Amino acid sequence: MRSDPSDYELVAPQNLSAVVALLAEQPGQWLPIAGGTDVMVQYAAGKLAARKLVSLWNLPELRRMEVSADEIRIGSGCTYTDLRRHEVVEREFPLLACAARWTGGIANQNRGTLGGNIVNASPAADSLPALLVYDAQLILASARGDRRVSYRDFHTGYKQTLLAADELIRSVCLSRRLVGYISYSRKVGARNAQAISKVCVAALGRVLGDVIEDVRIAAGSVAPVPMRLQKTEQLLRGKTIDATLSQRARETAMGEVRPIDDIRSTARYRAAVVGNLVAEFLQKMVEGRQGSRSEALARWNRLSSNDADREILDCCGSSAWSRELVACRPFDDEQSLITASDKIWNRLPLQDWLEALSKHPRIGEQKAPQAASVQSATWSAQEQQGVSAEGEAIQSALADANREYERRFGRVFIVCATGKSAGEMLEILRNRLRNDDVTELRVAAEEQRRITNLRLKKWLQR
Ligand SMILES: Cc1cc2nc3c(=O)[nH]c(=O)nc-3n(C[C@H](O)[C@H](O)[C@H](O)COP(=O)(O)OP(=O)(O)OC[C@H]3O[C@@H](n4cnc5c(N)ncnc54)[C@H](O)[C@@H]3O)c2cc1C
């Protein structure tokens, strides 16, 4: 049935306050319209139930992108073209930039908005898997004020959202702290442009040494709402990528999606494609890891001694260690760097060991007495994730034991904390309190050597 324009009312307030006031006066009566690329398709098909439309197009409050040290806030009214042209989105959020490039054609990208894509709530929407892996937060606005929700909770079922009748999306927030990840995205459709996805996947992975430290995989068009592949992620975390793991990940991914047969594809095909894309992502992680390590090392080999020294000090706070390592350049690969580092560290005099140990924060605290650098402090916080996850009782027992250690040995207790819970660290600390001075310094130096090796690997993958 054709739509008759005279059946519709369209208003275009000049600011966001006027829009939310209107939504509050008659909740559920007014349908927001941003770029109109979904709404107008419904209108043209005679399927637009709403008769009153309130325009959000070009409202300045929704068109901003605000970048702070911690996050980027993208106004819900930003178009795909805005996203594609934004330097921080392009550089730090390639999965979103890629989704913007794939959405529709140029005309559609000039009009279609991120907020419209989210609220339209299609399981096939291209930007949504990217928002899932970046752990996006949404700021919802209404006359009652703003509230912040996790995007992961926003789509509650097929075409269902958390949005109240008087609310709209003000902005989408992405944390800038996801560094050192390899990113992967694929859209599988009849064509890349101007085609609705049969399957779309966005993924991020970070590898430490040979082990997958963190992985996030999301897929669209395979369930009533875009989904994170949590079982596959769980299988992969902490493992080394090889052919067996890749096959198991493929099967797990195929088993956890819930696709349907529809006009564009079959459930069987969609599940098989998801499995293939997960395997392709793992392959990319292997290649990316090797490539980025050797590039980082080659760049460091070329730096002036002063610059090379400043950079490597993030990994171990002894200036004698860094000076000697810099003097041994060039290194061909990660292994030769680590071998040289071990040799230098093991033959350093005691005062150089003590210098490095003094750069660590107390276990359970973020701030070192003389932290070597911001990067070193960030790594310390990541290494000690196990402590912040624990309850107050164990944290306070740890604080007491730390104080006793400092009274006994005159420096902070250090342990290679990666992967250890606070309880495990407390037990190690109590055992080490029984050591004599010489033994304890050797044990602490060995822990520092292990921390340095892990940090060198992280540093090469930054
Ligand atoms: C030719 C064509 C090709 C397309 N190709 C793709 C593609 O490849 N991939 C893809 O994912 N999509 C595609 N789309 C769909 C569409 O372009 C996107 O979903 C787009 O992001 C919608 O944004 P919009 O601003 O146009 O939304 P609108 O049509 O204005 O609104 C869509 C829905 O969102 C609501 N809404 C909009 N903004 C807000 C807000 N800030 N707060 C609350 N509610 C809001 C509206 O009320 C409406 O329910 C295509 C559409 C067309 C016509």
Coordinates of C-alpha atoms and ligand atoms in Angstrom, one line a residue:
M1 CA 0.0 0.0 0.0
R2 CA 1.4 3.5 -0.9
S3 CA 1.9 6.0 1.9
D4 CA 0.1 9.3 1.8
P5 CA 2.4 12.2 3.0
S6 CA -0.5 14.1 4.4
D7 CA -1.0 11.4 7.0
Y8 CA 2.3 12.3 8.6
E9 CA 3.6 15.1 10.7
L10 CA 7.3 16.0 10.8
V11 CA 8.8 18.4 13.2
A12 CA 12.5 19.6 13.4
P13 CA 13.4 21.2 16.7
Q14 CA 16.6 23.2 16.8
N15 CA 18.2 21.5 19.8
L16 CA 18.2 18.2 21.8
S17 CA 16.4 19.6 24.8
A18 CA 13.4 20.5 22.7
V19 CA 13.4 16.9 21.2
V20 CA 13.6 15.2 24.6
A21 CA 10.9 17.5 26.0
L22 CA 8.6 16.5 23.1
L23 CA 9.3 12.8 23.8
A24 CA 8.5 13.3 27.5
E25 CA 5.2 15.1 26.8
Q26 CA 3.9 12.2 24.6
P27 CA 6.0 9.1 25.2
G28 CA 5.9 6.6 22.4
Q29 CA 4.0 9.0 20.1
W30 CA 7.0 10.6 18.3
L31 CA 9.4 8.5 16.2
P32 CA 12.9 10.0 16.0
I33 CA 14.2 10.1 12.4
A34 CA 17.9 10.7 11.9
G35 CA 19.3 10.1 8.4
G36 CA 16.0 8.4 7.4
T37 CA 17.7 5.6 5.5
D38 CA 15.8 2.9 7.4
V39 CA 12.7 4.9 8.3
M40 CA 12.1 6.0 4.7
V41 CA 12.4 2.4 3.4
Q42 CA 9.5 1.5 5.8
Y43 CA 7.6 4.6 4.7
A44 CA 8.0 3.8 1.0
A45 CA 6.8 0.2 1.6
G46 CA 3.7 1.5 3.4
K47 CA 4.9 -0.1 6.6
L48 CA 5.7 2.9 8.8
A49 CA 3.3 2.7 11.7
A50 CA 4.3 6.0 13.4
R51 CA 2.5 9.1 12.1
K52 CA 4.5 11.7 14.1
L53 CA 8.2 12.1 13.2
V54 CA 10.7 14.2 15.1
S55 CA 13.9 14.9 13.2
L56 CA 17.4 14.5 14.8
W57 CA 19.2 15.3 11.6
N58 CA 22.2 17.6 12.1
L59 CA 21.4 18.4 15.7
P60 CA 24.8 19.8 16.8
E61 CA 24.7 17.9 20.2
L62 CA 24.4 14.6 18.3
R63 CA 27.0 15.3 15.6
R64 CA 30.1 15.8 17.8
M65 CA 33.0 13.5 18.3
E66 CA 34.8 14.2 21.6
V67 CA 38.2 12.7 22.2
S68 CA 39.6 12.5 25.7
A69 CA 42.6 10.6 27.1
D70 CA 40.4 7.6 28.0
E71 CA 37.7 7.4 25.4
I72 CA 36.1 8.7 22.3
R73 CA 32.4 9.8 22.5
I74 CA 30.7 9.6 19.1
G75 CA 27.5 11.5 18.8
S76 CA 24.7 9.2 17.7
G77 CA 23.9 11.5 14.7
C78 CA 27.4 11.0 13.2
T79 CA 27.2 9.5 9.7
Y80 CA 29.3 6.8 8.3
T81 CA 31.2 9.4 6.3
D82 CA 32.0 11.3 9.6
L83 CA 33.3 8.0 11.0
R84 CA 35.4 7.2 8.0
R85 CA 37.0 10.7 8.0
H86 CA 37.8 10.8 11.7
E87 CA 41.5 10.3 12.4
V88 CA 41.1 8.7 15.8
V89 CA 38.3 6.3 14.6
E90 CA 40.4 5.3 11.6
R91 CA 43.6 4.8 13.6
E92 CA 42.3 3.3 16.9
F93 CA 39.0 1.7 16.0
P94 CA 39.6 0.1 12.6
L95 CA 36.7 -2.3 12.9
L96 CA 34.3 0.6 13.1
A97 CA 35.9 2.5 10.3
C98 CA 35.8 -0.7 8.2
A99 CA 32.0 -1.2 9.0
A100 CA 31.4 2.4 7.9
R101 CA 33.2 1.8 4.6
W102 CA 31.1 -1.3 4.0
T103 CA 27.7 0.2 4.8
G104 CA 25.6 0.9 1.6
G105 CA 27.0 3.2 -1.0
I106 CA 28.4 6.8 -0.7
A107 CA 25.0 8.4 -0.7
N108 CA 23.9 6.1 2.1
Q109 CA 27.1 6.8 4.1
N110 CA 26.5 10.5 3.9
R111 CA 23.0 10.1 5.4
G112 CA 23.0 6.9 7.5
T113 CA 24.0 7.4 11.2
L114 CA 25.5 5.2 13.9
G115 CA 22.6 5.8 16.2
G116 CA 20.1 4.8 13.5
N117 CA 22.0 1.6 12.8
I118 CA 21.9 0.7 16.6
V119 CA 18.2 1.5 17.1
N120 CA 17.0 -0.1 13.9
A121 CA 18.3 -3.2 15.6
S122 CA 18.8 -5.4 12.5
P123 CA 20.8 -8.6 13.4
A124 CA 22.6 -8.0 10.1
A125 CA 23.7 -4.4 10.9
D126 CA 27.4 -3.9 10.1
S127 CA 28.6 -1.6 12.9
L128 CA 27.2 -3.7 15.7
P129 CA 29.8 -6.5 15.9
A130 CA 32.5 -3.8 16.1
L131 CA 30.6 -2.1 19.0
L132 CA 30.4 -5.5 20.8
V133 CA 34.2 -6.2 20.6
Y134 CA 35.1 -2.7 21.7
D135 CA 32.7 -3.0 24.7
A136 CA 30.9 0.2 23.7
Q137 CA 28.8 2.1 26.2
L138 CA 25.8 4.1 25.2
I139 CA 24.6 7.3 26.7
L140 CA 20.8 7.5 26.6
A141 CA 19.2 10.9 27.0
S142 CA 15.7 11.9 28.1
A143 CA 14.1 14.8 30.0
R144 CA 14.8 12.7 33.1
G145 CA 18.5 13.0 32.5
D146 CA 21.2 10.8 31.0
R147 CA 22.0 7.2 31.8
R148 CA 24.9 5.1 30.6
V149 CA 24.4 1.4 29.6
S150 CA 26.6 -1.2 28.1
Y151 CA 25.9 -1.8 24.4
R152 CA 26.2 -5.5 25.1
D153 CA 22.9 -5.3 27.1
F154 CA 21.1 -3.0 24.7
H155 CA 19.5 -5.4 22.2
T156 CA 17.3 -7.6 24.3
G157 CA 15.8 -9.7 21.5
Y158 CA 15.0 -9.6 17.8
K159 CA 14.3 -5.9 17.1
Q160 CA 14.0 -5.2 20.8
T161 CA 16.0 -2.7 22.8
L162 CA 16.4 -1.2 26.3
L163 CA 15.3 2.2 25.1
A164 CA 12.4 3.7 27.0
A165 CA 9.6 5.4 25.1
D166 CA 10.9 8.9 26.0
E167 CA 14.6 8.1 25.4
L168 CA 17.0 8.4 22.5
I169 CA 20.7 7.6 22.1
R170 CA 22.9 10.6 22.7
S171 CA 26.3 9.1 22.1
V172 CA 28.4 5.9 21.8
C173 CA 31.5 5.7 24.0
L174 CA 34.6 3.6 23.1
S175 CA 37.5 3.1 25.5
R176 CA 40.9 4.1 24.1
R177 CA 42.7 1.6 26.4
L178 CA 42.5 -1.4 24.1
V179 CA 46.0 -1.3 22.8
G180 CA 48.3 -3.9 21.1
Y181 CA 45.4 -5.9 19.5
I182 CA 45.4 -7.4 16.1
S183 CA 42.0 -6.6 14.5
Y184 CA 40.1 -8.6 11.9
S185 CA 36.7 -8.0 10.2
R186 CA 34.9 -9.6 7.3
K187 CA 31.5 -9.0 5.7
V188 CA 30.2 -11.9 3.6
G189 CA 27.4 -10.9 1.3
A190 CA 26.4 -11.0 -2.3
R191 CA 28.8 -8.0 -2.7
N192 CA 30.8 -5.9 -0.3
A193 CA 28.9 -2.7 -1.0
Q194 CA 25.1 -2.3 -1.2
A195 CA 24.4 -5.7 0.1
I196 CA 23.0 -6.9 3.4
S197 CA 25.5 -9.2 5.2
K198 CA 24.9 -13.0 5.2
V199 CA 27.5 -13.0 8.0
C200 CA 29.7 -10.3 9.4
V201 CA 32.5 -10.8 11.9
A202 CA 34.6 -8.3 13.9
A203 CA 37.4 -9.6 16.2
L204 CA 40.3 -8.4 18.3
G205 CA 43.1 -10.5 19.7
R206 CA 46.3 -9.9 21.7
V207 CA 49.0 -12.4 21.9
L208 CA 51.7 -12.5 24.5
G209 CA 54.7 -14.6 23.5
D210 CA 52.9 -17.5 21.8
V211 CA 49.8 -17.4 24.0
I212 CA 46.5 -15.7 23.3
E213 CA 46.2 -13.2 26.2
D214 CA 42.8 -11.7 25.2
V215 CA 40.4 -12.3 22.4
R216 CA 37.0 -10.8 21.5
I217 CA 34.9 -12.1 18.6
A218 CA 31.5 -10.9 17.6
A219 CA 29.2 -11.9 14.7
G220 CA 26.1 -10.5 13.0
S221 CA 23.4 -12.2 11.0
V222 CA 23.8 -15.5 12.9
A223 CA 21.3 -15.0 15.8
P224 CA 18.3 -12.7 16.6
V225 CA 20.8 -10.1 17.8
P226 CA 24.5 -9.6 17.1
M227 CA 26.5 -11.8 19.5
R228 CA 29.9 -12.3 21.1
L229 CA 31.2 -15.8 20.6
Q230 CA 31.9 -16.3 24.2
K231 CA 32.4 -20.1 24.1
T232 CA 35.0 -19.7 21.3
E233 CA 36.7 -16.8 23.2
Q234 CA 36.9 -19.0 26.4
L235 CA 38.4 -21.9 24.4
L236 CA 41.0 -19.6 22.9
R237 CA 42.1 -17.5 26.0
G238 CA 45.5 -18.7 27.4
K239 CA 46.2 -21.1 24.5
T240 CA 48.8 -21.3 21.8
I241 CA 47.5 -21.1 18.2
D242 CA 48.1 -24.3 16.2
A243 CA 46.1 -26.4 13.7
T244 CA 44.3 -28.4 16.4
L245 CA 43.2 -25.2 18.3
S246 CA 42.1 -23.6 15.1
Q247 CA 39.9 -26.7 14.2
R248 CA 38.4 -26.7 17.7
A249 CA 37.7 -23.0 17.6
R250 CA 36.0 -23.4 14.2
E251 CA 33.7 -26.2 15.5
T252 CA 32.9 -24.2 18.7
A253 CA 32.0 -21.1 16.8
M254 CA 29.8 -23.1 14.4
G255 CA 28.1 -24.7 17.5
E256 CA 27.4 -21.5 19.4
V257 CA 25.8 -19.4 16.7
R258 CA 22.0 -19.6 16.1
P259 CA 21.5 -18.7 12.4
I260 CA 18.3 -19.1 10.4
D261 CA 17.4 -19.9 6.8
D262 CA 16.1 -16.8 5.0
I263 CA 16.0 -15.1 1.6
R264 CA 19.7 -14.3 1.7
S265 CA 21.2 -17.6 2.9
T266 CA 20.8 -20.8 4.8
A267 CA 21.6 -21.5 8.5
R268 CA 24.1 -24.2 7.5
Y269 CA 26.0 -21.9 5.2
R270 CA 26.1 -19.2 7.8
A271 CA 27.4 -21.5 10.5
A272 CA 30.1 -22.8 8.2
V273 CA 31.2 -19.3 7.2
V274 CA 31.5 -18.2 10.8
G275 CA 33.7 -21.2 11.5
N276 CA 35.9 -20.3 8.5
L277 CA 36.2 -16.7 9.5
V278 CA 37.3 -17.6 13.0
A279 CA 40.0 -19.8 11.6
E280 CA 41.1 -17.0 9.2
F281 CA 41.2 -14.6 12.2
L282 CA 43.5 -17.0 14.1
Q283 CA 45.8 -17.3 11.0
K284 CA 45.9 -13.5 10.8
M285 CA 46.9 -13.3 14.5
V286 CA 49.8 -15.7 13.9
E287 CA 51.0 -13.7 10.9
G288 CA 50.4 -10.3 12.5
R289 CA 52.3 -11.3 15.6
Q290 CA 55.4 -12.3 13.6
G291 CA 55.2 -9.2 11.4
S292 CA 54.7 -6.7 14.1
R293 CA 57.5 -8.1 16.3
S294 CA 60.1 -8.0 13.7
E295 CA 59.0 -4.5 12.6
A296 CA 59.2 -3.2 16.1
L297 CA 62.6 -4.7 16.7
A298 CA 64.0 -3.4 13.3
R299 CA 62.8 0.1 14.3
W300 CA 64.4 -0.1 17.7
N301 CA 67.6 -1.3 16.2
R302 CA 67.8 1.9 14.2
L303 CA 67.0 4.4 17.0
S304 CA 69.8 6.6 18.5
S305 CA 71.3 5.2 21.7
N306 CA 69.5 7.7 23.9
D307 CA 66.1 7.0 22.3
A308 CA 66.6 3.2 22.4
D309 CA 67.6 3.4 26.0
R310 CA 64.6 5.5 27.0
E311 CA 62.2 3.0 25.3
I312 CA 63.6 -0.2 26.7
L313 CA 63.7 1.1 30.2
D314 CA 59.9 0.5 30.3
C315 CA 60.7 -3.3 30.5
C316 CA 63.2 -3.2 33.3
G317 CA 64.1 -0.2 35.5
S318 CA 67.9 -0.8 35.7
S319 CA 69.8 1.9 33.8
A320 CA 72.9 -0.4 33.5
W321 CA 70.8 -3.2 32.1
S322 CA 69.3 -0.9 29.4
R323 CA 72.6 0.7 28.5
E324 CA 74.3 -2.6 28.0
L325 CA 71.4 -4.0 26.0
V326 CA 71.3 -1.0 23.7
A327 CA 75.1 -1.4 23.1
C328 CA 74.5 -5.0 22.0
R329 CA 72.2 -4.0 19.1
P330 CA 71.2 -5.0 16.4
F331 CA 69.1 -8.0 17.3
D332 CA 67.7 -10.3 14.7
D333 CA 64.7 -11.6 16.6
E334 CA 62.9 -11.7 19.9
Q335 CA 64.8 -14.8 21.1
S336 CA 68.2 -13.2 20.7
L337 CA 67.0 -10.0 22.5
I338 CA 65.8 -12.1 25.4
T339 CA 68.9 -14.2 25.6
A340 CA 71.1 -11.1 25.7
S341 CA 68.8 -9.5 28.3
D342 CA 69.1 -12.6 30.6
K343 CA 72.9 -12.6 30.3
I344 CA 73.2 -8.9 31.1
W345 CA 70.8 -9.1 34.0
N346 CA 72.4 -12.2 35.6
R347 CA 75.8 -10.6 35.8
L348 CA 74.8 -7.1 37.0
P349 CA 76.1 -6.0 40.5
L350 CA 73.6 -6.0 43.3
Q351 CA 73.0 -2.2 43.3
D352 CA 71.7 -2.4 39.7
W353 CA 69.3 -5.2 40.7
L354 CA 68.1 -3.0 43.6
E355 CA 67.6 -0.1 41.2
A356 CA 65.2 -2.2 39.0
L357 CA 63.4 -3.6 42.0
S358 CA 62.8 -0.1 43.4
K359 CA 60.8 0.9 40.3
H360 CA 57.9 -1.5 41.1
P361 CA 54.7 -0.6 42.9
R362 CA 53.8 -2.5 46.0
I363 CA 51.6 -5.6 45.0
G364 CA 48.0 -4.3 45.4
E365 CA 49.0 -0.6 44.7
Q366 CA 49.2 1.1 41.4
K367 CA 51.8 3.7 42.2
A368 CA 55.5 2.8 42.4
P369 CA 57.8 4.9 44.7
Q370 CA 59.9 5.9 41.7
A371 CA 57.9 4.5 38.7
A372 CA 60.1 4.3 35.6
S373 CA 57.4 5.5 33.2
V374 CA 53.7 5.7 32.4
Q375 CA 54.0 2.5 30.3
S376 CA 55.8 0.7 33.1
A377 CA 53.0 1.7 35.5
T378 CA 50.3 0.6 33.1
W379 CA 52.0 -2.8 32.7
S380 CA 52.2 -3.2 36.5
A381 CA 48.5 -2.6 36.7
Q382 CA 47.8 -5.2 34.0
E383 CA 50.2 -7.7 35.7
Q384 CA 48.4 -7.3 39.0
Q385 CA 44.8 -7.7 37.6
G386 CA 44.4 -10.7 40.0
V387 CA 44.7 -8.5 43.1
S388 CA 42.0 -6.0 42.2
A389 CA 39.6 -8.8 41.5
E390 CA 39.8 -10.0 45.2
G391 CA 37.8 -9.1 48.3
E392 CA 38.9 -6.7 51.0
A393 CA 40.1 -9.4 53.5
I394 CA 42.7 -10.8 51.2
Q395 CA 43.8 -7.4 50.1
S396 CA 44.3 -6.2 53.6
A397 CA 46.2 -9.4 54.5
L398 CA 48.4 -8.7 51.5
A399 CA 49.0 -5.1 52.6
D400 CA 50.1 -6.4 56.1
A401 CA 52.4 -9.0 54.6
N402 CA 53.9 -6.3 52.3
R403 CA 54.7 -4.1 55.3
E404 CA 56.4 -6.9 57.1
Y405 CA 58.5 -7.7 54.0
E406 CA 59.5 -4.1 53.7
R407 CA 60.5 -4.0 57.4
R408 CA 62.5 -7.2 57.0
F409 CA 64.3 -6.6 53.7
G410 CA 64.1 -2.8 53.2
R411 CA 62.4 -2.8 49.7
V412 CA 59.1 -3.7 48.2
F413 CA 58.1 -7.3 47.6
I414 CA 58.0 -8.2 43.9
V415 CA 56.7 -11.3 42.2
C416 CA 55.9 -12.1 38.5
A417 CA 52.2 -11.4 39.1
T418 CA 50.8 -12.2 35.6
G419 CA 48.1 -14.9 35.9
K420 CA 48.4 -15.2 39.7
S421 CA 45.5 -14.5 42.1
A422 CA 46.0 -12.4 45.2
G423 CA 45.7 -15.6 47.4
E424 CA 48.6 -17.2 45.5
M425 CA 50.7 -14.1 45.8
L426 CA 50.0 -13.9 49.5
E427 CA 51.2 -17.5 50.0
I428 CA 54.4 -16.8 48.0
L429 CA 55.0 -13.7 50.0
R430 CA 54.6 -15.4 53.4
N431 CA 57.0 -18.2 52.3
R432 CA 59.6 -15.7 51.1
L433 CA 59.5 -13.9 54.4
R434 CA 61.3 -17.0 55.7
N435 CA 64.3 -16.5 53.4
D436 CA 67.6 -15.0 54.5
D437 CA 68.7 -11.7 52.9
V438 CA 71.0 -13.2 50.2
T439 CA 68.6 -15.9 49.1
E440 CA 65.7 -13.4 49.0
L441 CA 67.6 -11.0 46.8
R442 CA 68.4 -13.8 44.4
V443 CA 64.7 -14.9 44.3
A444 CA 63.5 -11.3 43.7
A445 CA 66.1 -10.9 40.9
E446 CA 64.8 -14.0 39.2
E447 CA 61.2 -12.7 39.5
Q448 CA 62.4 -9.4 37.9
R449 CA 64.1 -11.4 35.1
R450 CA 60.7 -13.1 34.4
I451 CA 58.8 -9.8 34.4
T452 CA 61.4 -8.3 32.1
N453 CA 61.0 -11.2 29.6
L454 CA 57.2 -10.8 29.6
R455 CA 57.5 -7.1 29.2
L456 CA 60.0 -7.4 26.3
K457 CA 57.4 -9.6 24.5
K458 CA 54.6 -7.1 25.1
W459 CA 56.8 -4.2 24.1
L460 CA 57.6 -5.8 20.8
Q461 CA 53.9 -6.2 20.1
R462 CA 52.8 -2.7 21.0
Ligands
LIG1 C1 20.5 1.5 0.1 C2 20.7 1.1 1.5 C3 21.8 0.4 1.8 C4 22.1 0.0 3.2 N1 23.2 -0.7 3.4 C5 23.5 -1.1 4.7 C6 24.6 -1.9 5.0 O1 25.4 -2.2 4.2 N2 24.8 -2.2 6.3 C7 24.0 -1.8 7.3 O2 24.2 -2.1 8.5 N3 22.9 -1.0 7.1 C8 22.6 -0.7 5.8 N4 21.5 0.1 5.5 C9 20.6 0.5 6.6 C10 20.8 1.9 7.1 O3 21.4 2.7 6.2 C11 21.5 1.9 8.4 O4 20.9 1.1 9.4 C12 21.7 3.4 9.0 O5 22.7 3.4 9.9 C13 20.4 3.9 9.6 O6 20.7 5.2 10.1 P1 19.7 6.4 9.9 O7 20.2 7.6 10.5 O8 19.4 6.6 8.4 O9 18.4 5.9 10.7 P2 16.9 6.3 10.5 O10 16.3 5.6 9.3 O11 16.7 7.7 10.7 O12 16.4 5.6 11.9 C14 16.4 4.2 12.0 C15 15.8 3.8 13.4 O13 16.6 4.4 14.4 C16 15.9 5.3 15.3 N5 16.8 6.3 15.6 C17 17.7 6.9 14.8 N6 18.6 7.7 15.6 C18 18.2 7.5 16.8 C19 18.8 8.0 18.1 N7 19.8 8.8 18.2 N8 18.2 7.6 19.2 C20 17.1 6.8 19.2 N9 16.5 6.3 18.1 C21 17.1 6.7 16.9 C22 14.7 5.7 14.4 O14 13.6 6.1 15.3 C23 14.4 4.5 13.6 O15 13.7 3.6 14.4 C24 21.2 0.4 4.2 C25 20.0 1.2 3.9 C26 19.8 1.5 2.5 C27 18.6 2.3 2.2

